[in-house]
Amino acid sequence: MALALQARAASLLASQRLARPIAGRRAVATKALELKSPPYPLDALEPHMSKETLDFHWGNHHRAYLDNMNKQIAGTPLEGKSLEEVVVASWNNGNPSPVFNNAAQVWNHTFFWESMKPNGGGAPTGALADAIARDFGSFDKFKDEFKAAGMTQFGSGWAWLNADKSGKLSISKTPNAVTPVVEGKTPILTVDVWEHAYYIDVRNRRPDYLTTFIEKLVNWDAVASRYAAAQQ
Amino acid sequence: MAPIRLLVGCVLALQVFTAALALERGCPTGTGNNTYANPALSLPYDGYLPAIDNETMYLHHTRHAGGAINNVNAILARYPTLRDSVTLADLVSKIGLKGFTHKYKIADNDTTALRNNAGSMINHAIFWRIMTSYNTSSPAAHLQPDLSALINATWGSPAGMLDALRSSASSLFGSGWAWVVYRSNGSLAIVNTPNQDNPLMQRFAAPATHGTPLLGVDVWEHAYYLRYRNVRASYLAQWVYLVDWAVVQRNYELAKAGSIDSLYC
């Protein structure tokens, strides 16, 4: 599902909401936000993305962002908020607090796992396919442009496919932990281009990683659902 | 006329020597297509163990740094005057400044590309030079009294300096470098720069990070991922044993003289 900042949009990470203390009684200890697993076993993306990559990328990097975020917000007004609320609040209108890097990376990585599936790739169909043809000229041109965004994000970051409320698509790239969510956009697909995302599998060959991602891993069903949700 | 022959002989010998030195340092040779080369490391790829593994050194040197050098050459081929009249250190220092851009008519996208690739070139050149075999160099053996006193006054000790460097390097989010820099007022400081920026960059480095690098450590993930995975702190804890204190001292003396030794001319 697409994340939207508009009120009442279904949260992508609803399972990570905290138990809230009940007013007027002794406060219930609030649970920290929890790490959501990818929607497939860690070896399910092989041979395109190794189990070892998932073990470290989800098990160490993603987990560390979550643990660090929880430590940072414990005992602060952000404790007890949803992940999306923490991301937006810590972005602080472009003057991010130290919490932002961790919170946004928690969000980004969950969005990334859910952008992939075993036996993924292929091509989108239906309204999404039509929009891609309309907005990029062809599916091939979209793929080239998406990969170019991933290639040209210098240093660490992400490449994104976004949709606006009218269904118009755009590709963007962000550095480090920045996410289009705080730029007022609705992402529907992402690829992580931090070196840790691909170094175990293809060393420095980011172009090969991006090609494999697009051709073999993208969960077009998930992207299509997010696309539909973005227009509601 | 023997004296003249001798003089000509000396001049020729000097030119040959300088050219050989230039080649060894990877500098443009002033001949042929006048491109930068990727100088060899002072140690074999496995010479940095146990701190850095040989595959990392190989990939880092040939693909990451080597790739940046190829990119710089490709860009500078379109700016022959810039290529032939400006040293790498000067280029890195001035890239992005209005006057520099105007003088050499550098397109905006080339400014960005030079920032990233020439930055990478000089960063890695400093990095290779500052490293030696694990646990073989000590501050006591190589630091002169002036630098030693300055380090002690600033951080208590060389170990204190390295602790502060590691802290800065650990706190850097994303890709980048941490440095000990010499500031124009004669002080030392620890700073970090994102991506392939360098403290010499007048236009792109944050003012608080400006200075001449004396030593730097790469914290792009490619610098440590194969051996340390996500545990950057473990890499840094080992990396400090590679510091070549003789080079730190030499870099300090060059910095005081307003110069920088980056391996490139």
Short mmCIF file of C-alpha atoms in Angstrom, two decimals:
data_model
loop_
_atom_site.label_atom_id
_atom_site.label_comp_id
_atom_site.label_asym_id
_atom_site.label_seq_id
_atom_site.Cartn_x
_atom_site.Cartn_y
_atom_site.Cartn_z
CA MET A 1 0.00 0.00 0.00
CA ALA A 2 1.28 3.45 -0.72
CA LEU A 3 2.14 5.61 2.20
CA ALA A 4 0.27 8.89 2.10
CA LEU A 5 0.59 11.70 4.50
CA GLN A 6 -2.99 12.61 3.99
CA ALA A 7 -5.00 11.90 7.09
CA ARG A 8 -6.67 8.54 7.27
CA ALA A 9 -4.51 6.84 4.64
CA ALA A 10 -3.90 3.26 5.66
CA SER A 11 -0.52 2.94 7.20
CA LEU A 12 1.96 0.67 5.48
CA LEU A 13 3.33 -0.18 8.85
CA ALA A 14 0.17 -0.43 10.90
CA SER A 15 1.59 -3.48 12.60
CA GLN A 16 4.20 -1.26 14.18
CA ARG A 17 1.84 1.00 16.09
CA LEU A 18 2.55 1.22 19.78
CA ALA A 19 0.29 0.31 22.59
CA ARG A 20 -0.74 3.66 24.06
CA PRO A 21 -0.81 4.29 27.79
CA ILE A 22 -4.31 4.61 29.19
CA ALA A 23 -4.92 8.04 30.64
CA GLY A 24 -5.92 8.21 34.28
CA ARG A 25 -4.38 4.89 35.20
CA ARG A 26 -0.90 3.80 35.97
CA ALA A 27 0.89 4.16 32.62
CA VAL A 28 1.30 0.97 30.62
CA ALA A 29 4.87 0.59 29.53
CA THR A 30 4.92 1.52 25.84
CA LYS A 31 6.35 -1.06 23.53
CA ALA A 32 9.06 0.05 21.21
CA LEU A 33 8.36 -0.11 17.49
CA GLU A 34 9.14 -3.56 16.12
CA LEU A 35 11.08 -4.74 13.10
CA LYS A 36 8.79 -5.98 10.35
CA SER A 37 10.14 -8.96 8.38
CA PRO A 38 10.22 -8.99 4.61
CA PRO A 39 7.11 -10.74 3.22
CA TYR A 40 9.20 -13.76 2.14
CA PRO A 41 11.96 -15.91 3.66
CA LEU A 42 15.43 -14.37 3.56
CA ASP A 43 16.64 -16.85 0.95
CA ALA A 44 13.59 -16.45 -1.29
CA LEU A 45 15.12 -13.84 -3.57
CA GLU A 46 18.03 -16.05 -4.58
CA PRO A 47 19.85 -16.21 -6.90
CA HIS A 48 19.14 -12.55 -7.65
CA MET A 49 19.70 -11.26 -4.13
CA SER A 50 21.51 -13.62 -1.81
CA LYS A 51 20.35 -14.83 1.58
CA GLU A 52 23.57 -13.42 2.97
CA THR A 53 22.62 -9.98 1.71
CA LEU A 54 19.18 -10.24 3.29
CA ASP A 55 20.68 -11.57 6.53
CA PHE A 56 22.89 -8.51 6.86
CA HIS A 57 20.73 -5.94 5.15
CA TRP A 58 17.55 -6.76 7.06
CA GLY A 59 19.04 -8.52 10.07
CA ASN A 60 21.79 -5.98 10.80
CA HIS A 61 21.27 -2.70 8.96
CA HIS A 62 17.48 -2.46 9.10
CA ARG A 63 17.43 -3.80 12.64
CA ALA A 64 20.09 -1.32 13.77
CA TYR A 65 18.14 1.63 12.37
CA LEU A 66 15.11 0.46 14.33
CA ASP A 67 16.98 -0.19 17.57
CA ASN A 68 18.79 3.14 17.36
CA MET A 69 15.57 5.00 16.60
CA ASN A 70 13.83 3.38 19.57
CA LYS A 71 16.69 4.36 21.86
CA GLN A 72 16.64 7.92 20.54
CA ILE A 73 12.90 8.44 21.04
CA ALA A 74 12.56 6.63 24.37
CA GLY A 75 11.37 9.09 26.97
CA THR A 76 10.68 11.80 24.39
CA PRO A 77 7.33 12.99 22.97
CA LEU A 78 8.01 10.87 19.88
CA GLU A 79 7.73 7.70 21.91
CA GLY A 80 4.35 6.14 21.27
CA LYS A 81 3.96 7.70 17.85
CA SER A 82 3.62 5.73 14.63
CA LEU A 83 6.67 5.35 12.44
CA GLU A 84 5.25 7.76 9.87
CA GLU A 85 4.65 10.36 12.57
CA VAL A 86 8.23 9.96 13.79
CA VAL A 87 9.56 10.32 10.23
CA VAL A 88 7.61 13.52 9.56
CA ALA A 89 8.23 15.05 12.97
CA SER A 90 11.96 14.35 12.88
CA TRP A 91 12.25 15.71 9.33
CA ASN A 92 11.29 18.98 10.93
CA ASN A 93 10.56 20.69 7.61
CA GLY A 94 13.98 20.13 6.14
CA ASN A 95 15.97 20.66 9.31
CA PRO A 96 16.11 17.04 10.41
CA SER A 97 16.92 15.89 13.90
CA PRO A 98 19.25 12.91 14.48
CA VAL A 99 16.16 10.71 14.78
CA PHE A 100 15.27 11.25 11.13
CA ASN A 101 18.10 9.22 9.64
CA ASN A 102 17.12 6.19 11.65
CA ALA A 103 13.34 6.56 11.38
CA ALA A 104 13.35 7.22 7.64
CA GLN A 105 15.69 4.30 7.03
CA VAL A 106 13.32 2.02 8.96
CA TRP A 107 10.49 3.16 6.70
CA ASN A 108 12.56 3.06 3.50
CA HIS A 109 13.78 -0.47 4.07
CA THR A 110 10.36 -1.92 4.80
CA PHE A 111 9.12 -0.21 1.64
CA PHE A 112 12.05 -1.74 -0.25
CA TRP A 113 11.45 -5.34 0.94
CA GLU A 114 7.81 -4.97 -0.02
CA SER A 115 8.83 -3.68 -3.46
CA MET A 116 10.34 -7.09 -4.24
CA LYS A 117 9.13 -10.66 -4.40
CA PRO A 118 10.48 -14.08 -5.34
CA ASN A 119 10.10 -14.61 -9.10
CA GLY A 120 9.56 -10.91 -9.47
CA GLY A 121 10.33 -8.73 -12.42
CA GLY A 122 8.55 -9.07 -15.71
CA ALA A 123 6.29 -6.19 -16.56
CA PRO A 124 3.36 -4.34 -15.05
CA THR A 125 -0.11 -4.61 -16.57
CA GLY A 126 -3.31 -2.58 -16.58
CA ALA A 127 -3.54 1.02 -15.52
CA LEU A 128 0.00 1.12 -14.22
CA ALA A 129 1.42 -0.20 -17.50
CA ASP A 130 -0.60 2.40 -19.39
CA ALA A 131 0.64 5.18 -17.13
CA ILE A 132 4.24 4.05 -17.57
CA ALA A 133 3.88 4.06 -21.35
CA ARG A 134 2.22 7.46 -21.21
CA ASP A 135 4.63 9.13 -18.80
CA PHE A 136 7.92 7.60 -19.98
CA GLY A 137 7.25 6.67 -23.59
CA SER A 138 7.64 2.94 -23.07
CA PHE A 139 8.40 0.38 -20.39
CA ASP A 140 11.97 0.11 -21.71
CA LYS A 141 12.46 3.85 -21.43
CA PHE A 142 11.05 3.77 -17.89
CA LYS A 143 13.52 1.04 -16.97
CA ASP A 144 16.42 3.01 -18.42
CA GLU A 145 15.40 6.15 -16.59
CA PHE A 146 14.83 4.36 -13.29
CA LYS A 147 18.21 2.67 -13.53
CA ALA A 148 19.86 5.97 -14.47
CA ALA A 149 18.41 7.53 -11.33
CA GLY A 150 19.88 4.72 -9.27
CA MET A 151 23.23 5.01 -11.03
CA THR A 152 23.52 8.75 -10.66
CA GLN A 153 22.62 9.01 -6.98
CA PHE A 154 26.21 9.68 -5.92
CA GLY A 155 27.13 8.15 -2.59
CA SER A 156 24.35 6.52 -0.59
CA GLY A 157 20.66 6.85 -1.31
CA TRP A 158 17.59 5.58 -3.11
CA ALA A 159 15.83 5.75 -6.44
CA TRP A 160 12.03 6.05 -6.50
CA LEU A 161 9.02 5.81 -8.73
CA ASN A 162 6.30 8.17 -7.46
CA ALA A 163 2.67 8.80 -8.33
CA ASP A 164 0.62 11.88 -7.74
CA LYS A 165 -3.09 11.96 -7.01
CA SER A 166 -3.93 12.24 -10.71
CA GLY A 167 -1.90 9.11 -11.46
CA LYS A 168 1.02 10.92 -13.06
CA LEU A 169 4.29 9.10 -12.55
CA SER A 170 7.73 10.53 -11.89
CA ILE A 171 11.16 9.14 -11.04
CA SER A 172 13.27 10.71 -8.33
CA LYS A 173 16.40 9.98 -6.34
CA THR A 174 17.29 10.87 -2.78
CA PRO A 175 20.51 10.89 -0.76
CA ASN A 176 21.13 8.88 2.38
CA ALA A 177 17.85 8.51 4.33
CA VAL A 178 15.76 11.12 2.56
CA THR A 179 12.41 9.82 1.35
CA PRO A 180 9.92 11.37 -1.11
CA VAL A 181 7.34 11.08 1.66
CA VAL A 182 8.82 14.19 3.25
CA GLU A 183 8.92 15.92 -0.12
CA GLY A 184 5.15 15.64 -0.44
CA LYS A 185 5.35 12.82 -2.96
CA THR A 186 3.82 9.34 -2.87
CA PRO A 187 6.37 6.67 -3.73
CA ILE A 188 5.19 3.40 -5.24
CA LEU A 189 8.55 1.67 -5.83
CA THR A 190 12.06 2.02 -4.49
CA VAL A 191 15.54 0.56 -4.85
CA ASP A 192 18.25 0.96 -2.23
CA VAL A 193 21.57 2.12 -3.73
CA TRP A 194 23.61 2.26 -0.53
CA GLU A 195 26.63 0.03 -1.21
CA HIS A 196 25.52 -2.38 1.52
CA ALA A 197 22.53 -3.26 -0.69
CA TYR A 198 24.69 -4.82 -3.40
CA TYR A 199 28.30 -5.14 -2.35
CA ILE A 200 28.08 -8.73 -1.09
CA ASP A 201 26.50 -9.89 -4.36
CA VAL A 202 28.06 -7.79 -7.10
CA ARG A 203 30.78 -5.77 -5.40
CA ASN A 204 30.96 -2.29 -6.98
CA ARG A 205 28.82 -3.15 -9.99
CA ARG A 206 25.79 -1.07 -9.19
CA PRO A 207 24.51 -1.16 -12.81
CA ASP A 208 24.29 -4.96 -12.67
CA TYR A 209 22.42 -4.77 -9.38
CA LEU A 210 19.92 -2.29 -10.80
CA THR A 211 19.33 -4.43 -13.88
CA THR A 212 18.75 -7.52 -11.75
CA PHE A 213 16.41 -5.56 -9.50
CA ILE A 214 14.28 -4.35 -12.37
CA GLU A 215 14.31 -7.58 -14.37
CA LYS A 216 14.04 -10.18 -11.61
CA LEU A 217 12.89 -8.71 -8.32
CA VAL A 218 10.30 -5.97 -8.66
CA ASN A 219 6.89 -6.91 -7.24
CA TRP A 220 4.71 -5.22 -9.84
CA ASP A 221 1.53 -6.33 -8.03
CA ALA A 222 2.61 -4.38 -4.96
CA VAL A 223 3.56 -1.39 -7.10
CA ALA A 224 0.17 -1.52 -8.84
CA SER A 225 -1.70 -1.60 -5.50
CA ARG A 226 0.31 1.33 -4.26
CA TYR A 227 -0.40 3.12 -7.53
CA ALA A 228 -4.14 2.63 -7.09
CA ALA A 229 -3.99 3.74 -3.45
CA ALA A 230 -2.05 6.88 -4.38
CA GLN A 231 -4.98 8.09 -6.45
CA GLN A 232 -7.60 7.68 -3.73
CA MET B 1 82.44 22.71 -25.34
CA ALA B 2 82.49 20.34 -22.38
CA PRO B 3 80.73 22.56 -19.81
CA ILE B 4 77.77 23.08 -22.16
CA ARG B 5 77.55 19.37 -22.95
CA LEU B 6 77.65 18.71 -19.25
CA LEU B 7 74.90 21.24 -18.67
CA VAL B 8 72.75 19.86 -21.47
CA GLY B 9 73.39 16.38 -20.14
CA CYS B 10 72.29 17.43 -16.66
CA VAL B 11 69.17 19.15 -17.93
CA LEU B 12 68.21 16.10 -19.97
CA ALA B 13 68.84 13.81 -17.03
CA LEU B 14 66.70 16.03 -14.84
CA GLN B 15 63.88 15.99 -17.36
CA VAL B 16 64.00 12.23 -17.61
CA PHE B 17 64.09 11.95 -13.82
CA THR B 18 61.16 14.34 -13.40
CA ALA B 19 59.16 12.53 -16.06
CA ALA B 20 59.87 9.22 -14.37
CA LEU B 21 58.85 10.70 -11.04
CA ALA B 22 55.74 12.12 -12.65
CA LEU B 23 54.85 8.71 -14.03
CA GLU B 24 55.47 7.12 -10.67
CA ARG B 25 53.19 9.69 -9.06
CA GLY B 26 50.53 9.18 -11.71
CA CYS B 27 50.77 12.73 -13.01
CA PRO B 28 50.03 13.90 -16.50
CA THR B 29 53.25 13.54 -18.39
CA GLY B 30 52.85 16.41 -20.80
CA THR B 31 53.13 13.95 -23.64
CA GLY B 32 50.60 12.11 -25.72
CA ASN B 33 47.12 12.52 -24.35
CA ASN B 34 48.32 13.89 -21.04
CA THR B 35 46.23 11.84 -18.67
CA TYR B 36 46.43 10.93 -15.01
CA ALA B 37 47.48 7.39 -14.18
CA ASN B 38 46.63 5.26 -11.18
CA PRO B 39 49.88 4.95 -9.24
CA ALA B 40 50.63 1.63 -7.55
CA LEU B 41 50.12 1.29 -3.82
CA SER B 42 53.23 1.21 -1.67
CA LEU B 43 52.26 -2.23 -0.35
CA PRO B 44 50.83 -5.29 -2.10
CA TYR B 45 47.05 -5.67 -1.81
CA ASP B 46 47.40 -8.10 1.09
CA GLY B 47 49.87 -5.82 2.85
CA TYR B 48 47.19 -4.07 4.91
CA LEU B 49 45.98 -7.15 6.78
CA PRO B 50 44.61 -7.65 9.31
CA ALA B 51 42.98 -4.25 9.11
CA ILE B 52 41.95 -4.32 5.46
CA ASP B 53 41.61 -7.47 3.37
CA ASN B 54 43.26 -7.89 -0.01
CA GLU B 55 40.06 -8.09 -2.03
CA THR B 56 38.92 -4.77 -0.61
CA MET B 57 42.27 -3.13 -1.38
CA TYR B 58 42.19 -4.52 -4.90
CA LEU B 59 38.63 -3.39 -5.63
CA HIS B 60 39.12 -0.09 -3.86
CA HIS B 61 42.31 0.75 -5.72
CA THR B 62 41.44 -0.53 -9.19
CA ARG B 63 37.69 -0.11 -9.50
CA HIS B 64 36.66 2.66 -7.15
CA ALA B 65 39.69 4.95 -7.25
CA GLY B 66 40.69 3.77 -10.73
CA GLY B 67 37.20 4.47 -12.04
CA ALA B 68 37.33 8.01 -10.71
CA ILE B 69 40.68 8.60 -12.43
CA ASN B 70 39.25 7.37 -15.72
CA ASN B 71 36.31 9.71 -15.27
CA VAL B 72 38.55 12.68 -14.53
CA ASN B 73 40.62 11.98 -17.62
CA ALA B 74 37.50 11.77 -19.78
CA ILE B 75 36.21 15.08 -18.48
CA LEU B 76 39.55 16.88 -18.66
CA ALA B 77 39.96 15.75 -22.28
CA ARG B 78 37.26 18.32 -22.99
CA TYR B 79 39.06 21.03 -21.01
CA PRO B 80 42.68 20.82 -22.22
CA THR B 81 43.71 24.22 -20.82
CA LEU B 82 42.37 23.30 -17.39
CA ARG B 83 44.01 19.91 -17.60
CA ASP B 84 47.41 21.27 -18.60
CA SER B 85 47.66 24.27 -16.33
CA VAL B 86 46.04 23.30 -13.02
CA THR B 87 47.32 20.74 -10.53
CA LEU B 88 44.88 18.24 -9.06
CA ALA B 89 45.07 19.86 -5.64
CA ASP B 90 44.35 23.26 -7.13
CA LEU B 91 41.47 21.88 -9.15
CA VAL B 92 39.93 20.28 -6.08
CA SER B 93 40.43 23.49 -4.12
CA LYS B 94 38.78 25.73 -6.69
CA ILE B 95 36.15 23.58 -8.38
CA GLY B 96 32.80 25.32 -8.22
CA LEU B 97 34.16 28.80 -7.47
CA LYS B 98 32.66 31.40 -9.82
CA GLY B 99 35.97 32.77 -11.05
CA PHE B 100 37.37 29.30 -11.70
CA THR B 101 34.25 28.14 -13.50
CA HIS B 102 34.28 31.25 -15.64
CA LYS B 103 38.00 31.15 -16.40
CA TYR B 104 37.88 27.59 -17.72
CA LYS B 105 34.27 27.74 -18.95
CA ILE B 106 33.29 24.63 -17.02
CA ALA B 107 29.73 23.41 -17.57
CA ASP B 108 27.65 22.87 -14.43
CA ASN B 109 27.36 19.13 -14.88
CA ASP B 110 31.14 18.95 -15.33
CA THR B 111 31.66 20.90 -12.13
CA THR B 112 29.58 18.28 -10.35
CA ALA B 113 31.41 15.46 -12.08
CA LEU B 114 34.81 16.97 -11.24
CA ARG B 115 33.75 17.58 -7.65
CA ASN B 116 32.88 13.92 -7.32
CA ASN B 117 35.66 12.34 -9.36
CA ALA B 118 38.62 14.65 -8.75
CA GLY B 119 37.53 14.66 -5.13
CA SER B 120 37.66 10.88 -5.14
CA MET B 121 41.08 10.96 -6.81
CA ILE B 122 42.67 13.23 -4.26
CA ASN B 123 40.91 11.60 -1.32
CA HIS B 124 42.16 8.17 -2.25
CA ALA B 125 45.64 9.48 -3.07
CA ILE B 126 45.92 10.89 0.45
CA PHE B 127 44.46 7.69 1.86
CA TRP B 128 46.92 5.35 0.13
CA ARG B 129 49.86 7.49 1.21
CA ILE B 130 48.79 7.66 4.86
CA MET B 131 48.70 3.90 5.32
CA THR B 132 51.52 1.51 6.04
CA SER B 133 51.82 -2.02 7.43
CA TYR B 134 49.74 -2.83 10.48
CA ASN B 135 51.19 -1.68 13.81
CA THR B 136 54.63 -0.83 12.43
CA SER B 137 54.61 2.96 12.77
CA SER B 138 54.56 4.88 16.02
CA PRO B 139 54.02 8.58 16.73
CA ALA B 140 57.02 8.65 19.04
CA ALA B 141 59.32 7.50 16.25
CA HIS B 142 58.16 10.05 13.68
CA LEU B 143 56.42 13.10 15.09
CA GLN B 144 58.61 16.16 15.51
CA PRO B 145 58.23 18.30 18.65
CA ASP B 146 56.08 20.99 17.01
CA LEU B 147 53.44 18.63 15.67
CA SER B 148 53.62 16.43 18.74
CA ALA B 149 52.99 19.41 21.00
CA LEU B 150 50.10 20.59 18.83
CA ILE B 151 48.44 17.16 18.86
CA ASN B 152 48.88 16.83 22.62
CA ALA B 153 47.51 20.31 23.24
CA THR B 154 44.48 19.59 21.07
CA TRP B 155 43.63 15.99 21.98
CA GLY B 156 45.91 15.04 24.84
CA SER B 157 47.87 12.52 22.80
CA PRO B 158 48.07 10.91 19.35
CA ALA B 159 45.78 8.16 20.68
CA GLY B 160 43.33 10.85 21.74
CA MET B 161 43.48 12.30 18.25
CA LEU B 162 42.73 8.91 16.73
CA ASP B 163 39.83 8.39 19.15
CA ALA B 164 38.35 11.69 18.05
CA LEU B 165 38.90 10.79 14.40
CA ARG B 166 37.12 7.47 14.91
CA SER B 167 34.26 9.21 16.63
CA SER B 168 33.83 11.64 13.76
CA ALA B 169 34.12 8.82 11.23
CA SER B 170 31.53 6.74 13.10
CA SER B 171 29.04 9.55 13.31
CA LEU B 172 29.13 10.29 9.58
CA PHE B 173 25.83 9.12 8.10
CA GLY B 174 26.01 7.76 4.57
CA SER B 175 29.25 7.92 2.59
CA GLY B 176 32.20 10.17 3.25
CA TRP B 177 35.52 10.73 4.93
CA ALA B 178 36.88 11.86 8.28
CA TRP B 179 40.03 13.98 8.40
CA VAL B 180 42.62 15.60 10.58
CA VAL B 181 43.12 19.00 8.96
CA TYR B 182 45.58 21.82 9.34
CA ARG B 183 43.77 25.12 9.46
CA SER B 184 45.13 28.37 8.09
CA ASN B 185 45.42 29.74 11.63
CA GLY B 186 47.88 26.97 12.48
CA SER B 187 45.48 24.84 14.50
CA LEU B 188 44.48 21.25 13.91
CA ALA B 189 40.93 19.95 13.80
CA ILE B 190 38.98 16.83 13.05
CA VAL B 191 36.26 17.23 10.45
CA ASN B 192 34.28 15.06 8.10
CA THR B 193 33.04 15.55 4.57
CA PRO B 194 30.24 13.78 2.71
CA ASN B 195 30.63 11.62 -0.38
CA GLN B 196 33.93 12.52 -2.14
CA ASP B 197 34.23 16.08 -0.91
CA ASN B 198 37.58 17.17 0.49
CA PRO B 199 38.37 19.86 3.11
CA LEU B 200 40.34 21.70 0.42
CA MET B 201 37.15 22.44 -1.50
CA GLN B 202 36.57 26.13 -0.99
CA ARG B 203 33.16 26.11 -2.63
CA PHE B 204 31.69 22.77 -1.61
CA ALA B 205 33.13 21.87 1.79
CA ALA B 206 31.30 23.44 4.72
CA PRO B 207 33.41 26.33 6.07
CA ALA B 208 33.87 24.60 9.40
CA THR B 209 35.55 21.72 7.58
CA HIS B 210 38.01 23.79 5.55
CA GLY B 211 41.68 22.95 5.91
CA THR B 212 44.56 20.94 4.49
CA PRO B 213 44.15 17.23 5.18
CA LEU B 214 46.99 15.64 7.13
CA LEU B 215 45.34 12.27 7.26
CA GLY B 216 41.96 10.87 6.32
CA VAL B 217 39.93 7.70 6.59
CA ASP B 218 37.41 6.47 4.03
CA VAL B 219 34.04 5.40 5.47
CA TRP B 220 32.24 4.65 2.24
CA GLU B 221 30.93 1.14 2.75
CA HIS B 222 33.16 -0.19 -0.04
CA ALA B 223 36.13 0.62 2.20
CA TYR B 224 35.16 -1.96 4.80
CA TYR B 225 32.08 -3.97 3.91
CA LEU B 226 33.70 -7.21 2.74
CA ARG B 227 35.53 -7.74 6.03
CA TYR B 228 33.43 -5.82 8.54
CA ARG B 229 29.96 -5.75 7.03
CA ASN B 230 27.96 -3.06 8.83
CA VAL B 231 30.31 -2.78 11.81
CA ARG B 232 32.13 0.38 10.81
CA ALA B 233 33.46 0.80 14.33
CA SER B 234 35.45 -2.44 14.08
CA TYR B 235 37.02 -1.29 10.81
CA LEU B 236 38.01 2.02 12.36
CA ALA B 237 39.41 0.32 15.47
CA GLN B 238 41.74 -1.68 13.21
CA TRP B 239 42.41 1.01 10.61
CA VAL B 240 44.17 3.28 13.09
CA TYR B 241 46.99 0.72 13.29
CA LEU B 242 47.78 1.44 9.64
CA VAL B 243 48.56 5.13 10.15
CA ASP B 244 52.00 6.04 8.84
CA TRP B 245 53.14 8.73 11.26
CA ALA B 246 56.09 9.73 9.07
CA VAL B 247 53.58 10.74 6.42
CA VAL B 248 51.48 12.62 8.98
CA GLN B 249 54.58 14.60 9.90
CA ARG B 250 55.47 15.21 6.26
CA ASN B 251 51.92 16.33 5.44
CA TYR B 252 52.02 18.73 8.36
CA GLU B 253 55.22 20.33 7.12
CA LEU B 254 53.82 20.65 3.63
CA ALA B 255 50.58 22.11 4.97
CA LYS B 256 52.48 24.70 7.01
CA ALA B 257 54.32 25.65 3.84
CA GLY B 258 50.98 26.09 2.06
CA SER B 259 51.35 22.94 0.04
CA ILE B 260 49.73 19.52 -0.10
CA ASP B 261 51.17 16.18 -0.99
CA SER B 262 48.50 14.07 -2.51
CA LEU B 263 50.65 11.79 -4.61
CA TYR B 264 49.57 13.74 -7.68
CA CYS B 265 51.38 16.74 -9.08
#
